PDB file of C-alpha atoms in Angstrom:
ATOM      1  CA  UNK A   1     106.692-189.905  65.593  1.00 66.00           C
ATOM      2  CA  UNK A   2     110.266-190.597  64.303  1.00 69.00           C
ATOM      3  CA  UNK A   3     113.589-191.832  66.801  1.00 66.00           C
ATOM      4  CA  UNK A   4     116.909-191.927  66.001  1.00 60.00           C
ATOM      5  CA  UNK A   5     117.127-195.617  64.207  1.00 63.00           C
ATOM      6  CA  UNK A   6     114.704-193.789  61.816  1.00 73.00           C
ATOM      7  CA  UNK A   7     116.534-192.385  58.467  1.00 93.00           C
ATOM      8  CA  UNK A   8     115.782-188.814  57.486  1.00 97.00           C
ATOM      9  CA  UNK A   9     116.614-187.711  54.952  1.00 98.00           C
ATOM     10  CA  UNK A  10     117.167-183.911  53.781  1.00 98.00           C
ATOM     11  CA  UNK A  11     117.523-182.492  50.131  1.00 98.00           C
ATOM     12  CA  UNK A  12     119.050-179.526  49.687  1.00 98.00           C
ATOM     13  CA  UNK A  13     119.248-177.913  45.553  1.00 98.00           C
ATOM     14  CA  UNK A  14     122.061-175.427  46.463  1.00 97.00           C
ATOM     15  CA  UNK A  15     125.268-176.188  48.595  1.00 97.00           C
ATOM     16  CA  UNK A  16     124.634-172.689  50.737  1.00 97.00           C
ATOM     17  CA  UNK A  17     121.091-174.197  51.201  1.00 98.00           C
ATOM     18  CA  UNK A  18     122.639-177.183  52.497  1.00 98.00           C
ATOM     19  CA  UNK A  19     125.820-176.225  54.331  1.00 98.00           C
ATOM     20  CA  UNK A  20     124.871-174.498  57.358  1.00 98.00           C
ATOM     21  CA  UNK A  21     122.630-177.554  57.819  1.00 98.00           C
ATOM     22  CA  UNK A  22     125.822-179.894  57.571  1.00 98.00           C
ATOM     23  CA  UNK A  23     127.294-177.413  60.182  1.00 98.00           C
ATOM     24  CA  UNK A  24     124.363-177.482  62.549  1.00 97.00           C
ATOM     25  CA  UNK A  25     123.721-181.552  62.254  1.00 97.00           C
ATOM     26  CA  UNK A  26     127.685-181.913  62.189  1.00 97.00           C
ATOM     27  CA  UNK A  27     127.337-184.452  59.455  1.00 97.00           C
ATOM     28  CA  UNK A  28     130.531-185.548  57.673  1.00 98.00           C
ATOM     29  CA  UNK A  29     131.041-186.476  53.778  1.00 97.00           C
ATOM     30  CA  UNK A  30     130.688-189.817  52.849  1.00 97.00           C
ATOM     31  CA  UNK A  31     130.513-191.317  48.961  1.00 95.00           C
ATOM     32  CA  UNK A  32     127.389-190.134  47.208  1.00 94.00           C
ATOM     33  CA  UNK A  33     125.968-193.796  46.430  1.00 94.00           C
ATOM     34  CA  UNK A  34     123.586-191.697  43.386  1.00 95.00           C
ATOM     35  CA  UNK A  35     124.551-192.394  39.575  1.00 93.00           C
ATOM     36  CA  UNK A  36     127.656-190.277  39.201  1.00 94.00           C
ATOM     37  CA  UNK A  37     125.909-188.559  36.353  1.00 93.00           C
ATOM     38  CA  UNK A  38     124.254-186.702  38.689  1.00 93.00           C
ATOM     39  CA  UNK A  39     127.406-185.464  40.618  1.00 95.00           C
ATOM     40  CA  UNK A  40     125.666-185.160  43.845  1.00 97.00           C
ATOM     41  CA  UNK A  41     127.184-184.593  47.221  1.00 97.00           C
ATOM     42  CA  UNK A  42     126.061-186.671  50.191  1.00 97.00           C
ATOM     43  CA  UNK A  43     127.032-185.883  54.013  1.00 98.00           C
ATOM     44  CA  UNK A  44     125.843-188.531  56.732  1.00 97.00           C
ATOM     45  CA  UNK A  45     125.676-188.526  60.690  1.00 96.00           C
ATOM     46  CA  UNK A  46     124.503-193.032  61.130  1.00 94.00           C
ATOM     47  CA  UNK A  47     124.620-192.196  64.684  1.00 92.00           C
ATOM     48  CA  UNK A  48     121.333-190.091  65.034  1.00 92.00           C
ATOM     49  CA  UNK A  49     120.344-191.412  61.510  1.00 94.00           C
ATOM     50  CA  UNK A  50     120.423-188.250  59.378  1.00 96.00           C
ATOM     51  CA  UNK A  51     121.718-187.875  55.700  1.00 97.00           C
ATOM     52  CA  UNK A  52     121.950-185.167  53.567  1.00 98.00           C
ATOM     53  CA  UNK A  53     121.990-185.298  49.590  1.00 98.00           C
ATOM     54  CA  UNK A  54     122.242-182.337  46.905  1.00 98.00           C
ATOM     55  CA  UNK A  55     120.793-182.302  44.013  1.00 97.00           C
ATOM     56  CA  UNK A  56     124.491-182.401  42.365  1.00 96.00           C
ATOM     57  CA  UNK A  57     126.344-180.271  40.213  1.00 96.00           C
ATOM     58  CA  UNK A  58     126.064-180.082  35.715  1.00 95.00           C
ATOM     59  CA  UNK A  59     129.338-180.241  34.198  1.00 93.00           C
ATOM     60  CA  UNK A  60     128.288-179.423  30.858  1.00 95.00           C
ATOM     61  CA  UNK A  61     127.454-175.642  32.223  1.00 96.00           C
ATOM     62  CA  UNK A  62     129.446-175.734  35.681  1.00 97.00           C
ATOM     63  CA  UNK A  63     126.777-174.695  37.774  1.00 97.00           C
ATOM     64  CA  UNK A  64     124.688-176.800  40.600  1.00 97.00           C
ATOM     65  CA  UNK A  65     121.449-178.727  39.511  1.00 97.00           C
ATOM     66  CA  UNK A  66     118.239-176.745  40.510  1.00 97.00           C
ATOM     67  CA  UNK A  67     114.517-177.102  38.999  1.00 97.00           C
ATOM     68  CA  UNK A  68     112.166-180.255  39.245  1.00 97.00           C
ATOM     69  CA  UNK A  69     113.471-182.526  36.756  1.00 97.00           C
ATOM     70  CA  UNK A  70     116.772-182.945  38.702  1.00 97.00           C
ATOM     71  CA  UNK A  71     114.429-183.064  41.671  1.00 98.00           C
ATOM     72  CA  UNK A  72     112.679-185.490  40.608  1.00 98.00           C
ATOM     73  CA  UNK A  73     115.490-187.661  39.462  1.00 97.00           C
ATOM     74  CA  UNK A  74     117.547-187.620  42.368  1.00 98.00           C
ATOM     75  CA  UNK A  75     114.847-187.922  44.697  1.00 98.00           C
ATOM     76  CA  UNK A  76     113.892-191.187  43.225  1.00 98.00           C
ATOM     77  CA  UNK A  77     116.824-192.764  43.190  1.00 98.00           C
ATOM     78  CA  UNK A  78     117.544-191.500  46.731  1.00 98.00           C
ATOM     79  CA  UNK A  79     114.574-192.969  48.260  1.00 98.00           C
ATOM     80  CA  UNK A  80     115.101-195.998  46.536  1.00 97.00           C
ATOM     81  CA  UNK A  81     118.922-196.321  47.318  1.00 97.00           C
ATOM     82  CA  UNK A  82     118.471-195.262  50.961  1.00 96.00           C
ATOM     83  CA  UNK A  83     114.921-195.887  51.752  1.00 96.00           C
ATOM     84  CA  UNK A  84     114.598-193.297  54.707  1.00 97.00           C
ATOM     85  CA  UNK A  85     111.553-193.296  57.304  1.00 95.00           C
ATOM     86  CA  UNK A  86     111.063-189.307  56.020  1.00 97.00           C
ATOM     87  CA  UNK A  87     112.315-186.845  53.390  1.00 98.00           C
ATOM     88  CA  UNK A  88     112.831-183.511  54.051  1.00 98.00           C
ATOM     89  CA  UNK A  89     113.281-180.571  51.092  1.00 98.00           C
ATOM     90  CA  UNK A  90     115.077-177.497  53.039  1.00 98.00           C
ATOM     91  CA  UNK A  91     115.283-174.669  50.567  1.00 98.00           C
ATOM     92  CA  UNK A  92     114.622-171.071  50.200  1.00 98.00           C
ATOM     93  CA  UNK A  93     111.784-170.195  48.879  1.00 98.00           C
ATOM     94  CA  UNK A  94     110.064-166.272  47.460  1.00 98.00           C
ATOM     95  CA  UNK A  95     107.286-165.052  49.734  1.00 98.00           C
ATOM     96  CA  UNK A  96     104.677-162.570  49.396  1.00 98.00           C
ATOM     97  CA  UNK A  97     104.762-159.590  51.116  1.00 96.00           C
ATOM     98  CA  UNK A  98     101.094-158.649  50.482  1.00 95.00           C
ATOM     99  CA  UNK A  99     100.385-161.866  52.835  1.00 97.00           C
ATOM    100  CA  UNK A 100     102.530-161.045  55.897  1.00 97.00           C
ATOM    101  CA  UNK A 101     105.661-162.819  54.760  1.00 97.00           C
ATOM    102  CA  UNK A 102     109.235-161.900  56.245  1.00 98.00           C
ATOM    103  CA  UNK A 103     112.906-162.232  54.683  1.00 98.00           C
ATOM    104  CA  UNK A 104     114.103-164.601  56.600  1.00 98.00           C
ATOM    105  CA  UNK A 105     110.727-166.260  57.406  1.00 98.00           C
ATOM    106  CA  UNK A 106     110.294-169.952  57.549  1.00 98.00           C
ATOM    107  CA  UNK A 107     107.344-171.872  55.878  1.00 98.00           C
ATOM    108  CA  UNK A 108     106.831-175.610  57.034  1.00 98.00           C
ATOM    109  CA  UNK A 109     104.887-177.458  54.144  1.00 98.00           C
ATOM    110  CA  UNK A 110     100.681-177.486  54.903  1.00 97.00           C
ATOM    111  CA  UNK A 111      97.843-179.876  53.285  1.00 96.00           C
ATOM    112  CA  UNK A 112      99.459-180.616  49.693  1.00 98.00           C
ATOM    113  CA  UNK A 113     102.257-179.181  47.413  1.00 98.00           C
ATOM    114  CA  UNK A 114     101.011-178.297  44.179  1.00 98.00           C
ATOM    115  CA  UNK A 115     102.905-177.073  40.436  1.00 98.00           C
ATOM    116  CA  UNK A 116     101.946-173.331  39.572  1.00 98.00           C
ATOM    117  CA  UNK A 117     104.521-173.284  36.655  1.00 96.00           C
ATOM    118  CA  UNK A 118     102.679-176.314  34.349  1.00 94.00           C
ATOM    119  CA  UNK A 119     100.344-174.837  32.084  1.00 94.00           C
ATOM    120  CA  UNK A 120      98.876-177.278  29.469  1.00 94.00           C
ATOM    121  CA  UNK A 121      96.118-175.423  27.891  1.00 92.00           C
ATOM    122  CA  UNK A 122      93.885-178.414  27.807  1.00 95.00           C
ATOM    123  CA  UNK A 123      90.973-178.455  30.535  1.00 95.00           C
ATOM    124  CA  UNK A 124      90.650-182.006  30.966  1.00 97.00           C
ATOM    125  CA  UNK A 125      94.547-182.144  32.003  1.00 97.00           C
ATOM    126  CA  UNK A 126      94.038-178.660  34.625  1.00 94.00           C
ATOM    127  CA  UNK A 127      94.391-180.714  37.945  1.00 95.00           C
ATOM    128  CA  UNK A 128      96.793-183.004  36.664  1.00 96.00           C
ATOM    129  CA  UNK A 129      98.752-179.383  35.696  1.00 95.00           C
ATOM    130  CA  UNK A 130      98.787-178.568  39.139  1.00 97.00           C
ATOM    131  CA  UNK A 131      99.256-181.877  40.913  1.00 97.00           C
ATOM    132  CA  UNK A 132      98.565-182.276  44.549  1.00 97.00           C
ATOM    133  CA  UNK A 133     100.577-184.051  46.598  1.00 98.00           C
ATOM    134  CA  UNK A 134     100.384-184.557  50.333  1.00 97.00           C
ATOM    135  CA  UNK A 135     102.781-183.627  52.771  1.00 97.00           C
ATOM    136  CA  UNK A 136     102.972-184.598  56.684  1.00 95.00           C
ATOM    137  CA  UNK A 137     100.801-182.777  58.849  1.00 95.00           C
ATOM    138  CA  UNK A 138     102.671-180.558  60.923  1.00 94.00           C
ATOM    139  CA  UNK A 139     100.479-178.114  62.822  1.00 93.00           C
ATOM    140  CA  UNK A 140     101.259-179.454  66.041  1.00 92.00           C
ATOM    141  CA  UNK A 141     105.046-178.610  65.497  1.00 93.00           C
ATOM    142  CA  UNK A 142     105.431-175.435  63.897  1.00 94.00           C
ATOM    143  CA  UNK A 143     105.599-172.544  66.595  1.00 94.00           C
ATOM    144  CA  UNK A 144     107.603-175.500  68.428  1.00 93.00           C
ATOM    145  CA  UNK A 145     109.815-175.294  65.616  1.00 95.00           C
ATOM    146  CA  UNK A 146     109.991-171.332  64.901  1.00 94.00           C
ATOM    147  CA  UNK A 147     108.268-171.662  61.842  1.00 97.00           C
ATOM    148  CA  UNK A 148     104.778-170.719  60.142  1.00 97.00           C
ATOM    149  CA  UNK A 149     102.462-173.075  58.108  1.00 98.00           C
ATOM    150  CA  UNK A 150     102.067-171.970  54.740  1.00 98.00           C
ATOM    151  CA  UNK A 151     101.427-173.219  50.897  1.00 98.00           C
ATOM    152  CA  UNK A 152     104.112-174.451  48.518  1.00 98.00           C
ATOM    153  CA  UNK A 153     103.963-174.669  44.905  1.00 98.00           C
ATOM    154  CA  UNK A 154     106.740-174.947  42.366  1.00 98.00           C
ATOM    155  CA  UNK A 155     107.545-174.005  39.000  1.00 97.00           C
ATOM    156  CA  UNK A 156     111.109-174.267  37.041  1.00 96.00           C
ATOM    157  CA  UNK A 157     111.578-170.423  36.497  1.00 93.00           C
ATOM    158  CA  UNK A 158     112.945-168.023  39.370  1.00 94.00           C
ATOM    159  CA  UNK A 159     110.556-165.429  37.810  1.00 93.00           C
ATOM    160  CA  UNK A 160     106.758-165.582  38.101  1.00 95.00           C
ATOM    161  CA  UNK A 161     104.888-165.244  34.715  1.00 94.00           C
ATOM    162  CA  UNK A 162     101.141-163.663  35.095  1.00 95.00           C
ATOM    163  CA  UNK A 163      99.879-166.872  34.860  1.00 96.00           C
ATOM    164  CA  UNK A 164     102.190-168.483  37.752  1.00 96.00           C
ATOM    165  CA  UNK A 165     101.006-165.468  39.808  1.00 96.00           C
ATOM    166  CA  UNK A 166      97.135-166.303  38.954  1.00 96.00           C
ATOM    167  CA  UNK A 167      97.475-169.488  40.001  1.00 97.00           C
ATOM    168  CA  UNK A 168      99.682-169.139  43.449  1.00 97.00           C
ATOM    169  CA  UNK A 169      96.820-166.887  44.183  1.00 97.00           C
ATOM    170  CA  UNK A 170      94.261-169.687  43.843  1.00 97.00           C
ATOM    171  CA  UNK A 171      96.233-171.668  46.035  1.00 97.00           C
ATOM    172  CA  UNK A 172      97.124-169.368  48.322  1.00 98.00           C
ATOM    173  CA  UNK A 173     100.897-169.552  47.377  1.00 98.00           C
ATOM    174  CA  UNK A 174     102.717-168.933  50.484  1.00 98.00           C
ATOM    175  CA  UNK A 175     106.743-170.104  49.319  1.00 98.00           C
ATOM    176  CA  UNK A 176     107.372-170.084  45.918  1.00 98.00           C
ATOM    177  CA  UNK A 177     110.106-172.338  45.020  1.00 98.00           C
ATOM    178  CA  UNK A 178     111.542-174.664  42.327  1.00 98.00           C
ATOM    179  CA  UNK A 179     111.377-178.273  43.657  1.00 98.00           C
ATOM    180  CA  UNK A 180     109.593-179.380  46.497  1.00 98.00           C
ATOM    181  CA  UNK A 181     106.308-180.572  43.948  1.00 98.00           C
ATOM    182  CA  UNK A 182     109.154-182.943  42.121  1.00 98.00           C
ATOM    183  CA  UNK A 183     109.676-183.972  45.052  1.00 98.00           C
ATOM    184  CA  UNK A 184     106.836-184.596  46.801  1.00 98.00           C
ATOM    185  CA  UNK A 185     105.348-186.165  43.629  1.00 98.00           C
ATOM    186  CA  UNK A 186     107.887-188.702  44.145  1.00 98.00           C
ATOM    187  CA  UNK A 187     107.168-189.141  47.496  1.00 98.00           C
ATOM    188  CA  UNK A 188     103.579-189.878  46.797  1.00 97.00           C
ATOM    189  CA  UNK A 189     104.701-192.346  44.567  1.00 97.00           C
ATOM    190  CA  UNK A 190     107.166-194.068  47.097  1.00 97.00           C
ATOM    191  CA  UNK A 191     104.795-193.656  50.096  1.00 97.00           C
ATOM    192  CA  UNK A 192     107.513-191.600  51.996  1.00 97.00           C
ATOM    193  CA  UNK A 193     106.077-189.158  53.797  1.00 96.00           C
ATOM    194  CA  UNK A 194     107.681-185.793  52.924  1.00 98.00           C
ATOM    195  CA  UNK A 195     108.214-182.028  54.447  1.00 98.00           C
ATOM    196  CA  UNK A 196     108.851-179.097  52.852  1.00 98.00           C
ATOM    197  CA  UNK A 197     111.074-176.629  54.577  1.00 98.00           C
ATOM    198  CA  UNK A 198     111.247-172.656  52.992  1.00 98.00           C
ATOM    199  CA  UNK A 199     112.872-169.936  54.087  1.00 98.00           C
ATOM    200  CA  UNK A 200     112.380-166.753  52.543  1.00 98.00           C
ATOM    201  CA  UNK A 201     114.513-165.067  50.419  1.00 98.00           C
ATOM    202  CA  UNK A 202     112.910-162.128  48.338  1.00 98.00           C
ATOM    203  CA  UNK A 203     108.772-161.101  47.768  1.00 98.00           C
ATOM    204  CA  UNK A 204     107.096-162.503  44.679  1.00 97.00           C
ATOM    205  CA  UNK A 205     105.392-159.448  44.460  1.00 96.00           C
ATOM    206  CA  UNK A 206     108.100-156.777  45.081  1.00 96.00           C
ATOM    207  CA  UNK A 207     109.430-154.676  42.012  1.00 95.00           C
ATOM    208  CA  UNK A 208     112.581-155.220  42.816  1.00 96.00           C
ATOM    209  CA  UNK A 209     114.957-157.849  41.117  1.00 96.00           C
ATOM    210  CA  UNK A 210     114.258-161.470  42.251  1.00 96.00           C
ATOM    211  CA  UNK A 211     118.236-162.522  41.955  1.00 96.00           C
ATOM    212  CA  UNK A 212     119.246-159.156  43.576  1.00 97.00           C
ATOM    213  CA  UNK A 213     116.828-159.913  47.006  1.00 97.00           C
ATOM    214  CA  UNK A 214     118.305-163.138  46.952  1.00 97.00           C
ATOM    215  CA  UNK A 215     121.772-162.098  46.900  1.00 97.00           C
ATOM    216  CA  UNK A 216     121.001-159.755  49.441  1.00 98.00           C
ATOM    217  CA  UNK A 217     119.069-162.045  51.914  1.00 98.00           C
ATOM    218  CA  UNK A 218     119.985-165.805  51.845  1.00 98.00           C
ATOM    219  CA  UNK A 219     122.409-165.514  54.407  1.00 98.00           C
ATOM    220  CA  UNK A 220     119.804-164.816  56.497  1.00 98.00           C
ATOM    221  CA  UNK A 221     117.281-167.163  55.520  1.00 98.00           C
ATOM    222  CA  UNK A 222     119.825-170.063  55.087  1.00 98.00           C
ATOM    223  CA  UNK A 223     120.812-169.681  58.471  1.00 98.00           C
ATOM    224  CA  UNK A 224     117.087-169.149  59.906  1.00 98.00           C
ATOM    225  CA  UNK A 225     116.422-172.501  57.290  1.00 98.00           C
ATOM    226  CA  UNK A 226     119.095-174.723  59.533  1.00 98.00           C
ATOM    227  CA  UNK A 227     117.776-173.869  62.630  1.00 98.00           C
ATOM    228  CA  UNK A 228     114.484-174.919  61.881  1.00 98.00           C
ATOM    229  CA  UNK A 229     115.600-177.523  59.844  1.00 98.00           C
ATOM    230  CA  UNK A 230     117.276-179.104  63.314  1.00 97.00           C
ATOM    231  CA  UNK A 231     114.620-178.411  65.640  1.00 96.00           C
ATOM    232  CA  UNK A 232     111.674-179.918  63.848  1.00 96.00           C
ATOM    233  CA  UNK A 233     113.585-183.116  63.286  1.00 95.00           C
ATOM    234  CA  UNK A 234     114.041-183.147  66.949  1.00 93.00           C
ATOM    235  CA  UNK A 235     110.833-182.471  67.645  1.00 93.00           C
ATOM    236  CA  UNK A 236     109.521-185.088  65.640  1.00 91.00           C
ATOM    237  CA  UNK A 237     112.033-187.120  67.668  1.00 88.00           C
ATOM    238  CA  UNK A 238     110.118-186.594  70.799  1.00 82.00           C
ATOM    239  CA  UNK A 239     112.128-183.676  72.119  1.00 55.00           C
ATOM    240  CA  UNK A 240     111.729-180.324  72.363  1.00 45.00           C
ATOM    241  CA  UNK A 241     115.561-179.605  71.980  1.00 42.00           C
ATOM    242  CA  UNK A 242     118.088-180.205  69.362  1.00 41.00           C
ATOM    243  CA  UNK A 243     120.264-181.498  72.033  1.00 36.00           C
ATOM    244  CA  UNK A 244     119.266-184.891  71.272  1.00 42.00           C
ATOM    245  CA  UNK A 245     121.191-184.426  67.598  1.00 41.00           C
ATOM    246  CA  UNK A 246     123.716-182.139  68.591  1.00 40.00           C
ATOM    247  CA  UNK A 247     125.417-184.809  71.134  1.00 28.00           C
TER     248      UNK A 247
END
């Protein structure tokens, strides 16, 4: 589908979402090309045509940039600025444990991304409150990759309101996360077709505290998220290795 004079392009919210894929793709730093008001961080390998951007860092508050505006923002001017063949949102993602879900688990994006976290109140604006947005049809790849087909939807809150929780059980919610329907909203707009890889982190539905699971458990998932993060792009390469990237 995609070979190596094709530009992918992966964005990562959090630098220990993004770094063991840096390690794993050996991609070196290179000048972020993105308004510096953003502060983002951009590592590139032109050889097998891969970059990497973050979604940069707030200096007002010192912590990174996470949540769909950012998203949104830095995924637009990334497509524009480096107009790549495919985007790619690797992130981790809460799961539900009532649906089979693993820590550690990975989720490659199915049929559309939606919002779950938009709730407008007014009926006539209820499917523009959830969007749907399409994402590249990978059920050819995913046990190739080590991954399972599943649902995103995004809100901008770590926790899940009763409402959010209604409506990921409408759509059959499988990663809950904070970005990839920015994203792929953007995508639609560009005509870039877009992925969404999750890797989960903590259960929607557990009692237990969402930031605590995390802490616990993104080591885990971070690492599980590179290694599927490398072999699908090789697979969409044509190969059924990462060899082809690792060279």
């Amino acid at each position: 589908m995609f070979n190596l004079k094709d530009e992918i392009l992966i964005l990562c919210a959090l630098s220990l979402e993004a770094e063991p894929i840096i390690d794993a793709l050996s991609l070196g730093p290179e000048d972020s090309l993105l308004p510096d008001c953003f502060s983002t961080r951009a590592f590139v390998r032109p050889e097998i045509g891969i970059r990497l951007v973050t979604l940069g860092h707030c200096d007002v508050n010192n912590v990174e940039r996470i949540g769909g505006l950012s998203a949104a923002l830095v995924s637009w001017e990334a497509l524009r600025i480096y107009r790549p063949k495919l985007l790619i949102n690797a992130g981790t993602a809460g799961g539900f444990e009532y649906k089979g879900a693993h820590i550690g688990e990975v989720f490659l994006s199915k049929g559309h991304i939606y919002y779950h976290g938009r709730h407008l109140g007014a009926a006539h604006y209820n499917n523009y409150a959830v969007g749907k947005f399409p994402c590249l049809n990978l059920q050819a790849f995913a046990d190739l990759a080590g991954a399972r087909l599943g649902i995103v939807s995004s809100s901008d809150s770590v926790l899940a309101s009763p409402e959010d929780l209604r409506k990921m059980k409408n759509l059959e919610t499988d990663a809950k996360d904070m970005e990839a329907a920015a994203i792929a909203e953007v995508c639609c707009f560009k005509e870039v077709p877009f992925v969404a890889v999750k890797a989960i982190t903590d259960f929607v539905d557990s009692p237990l505290s969402t930031i605590e699971q995390f802490r616990k458990n993104y080591r885990l998932a971070t690492e599980n998220l590179a290694k599927v993060t490398v072999d699908l792009i090789s697979i969409l390469r044509g190969s059924v290795t990462n060899m082809d990237i690792k060279l």
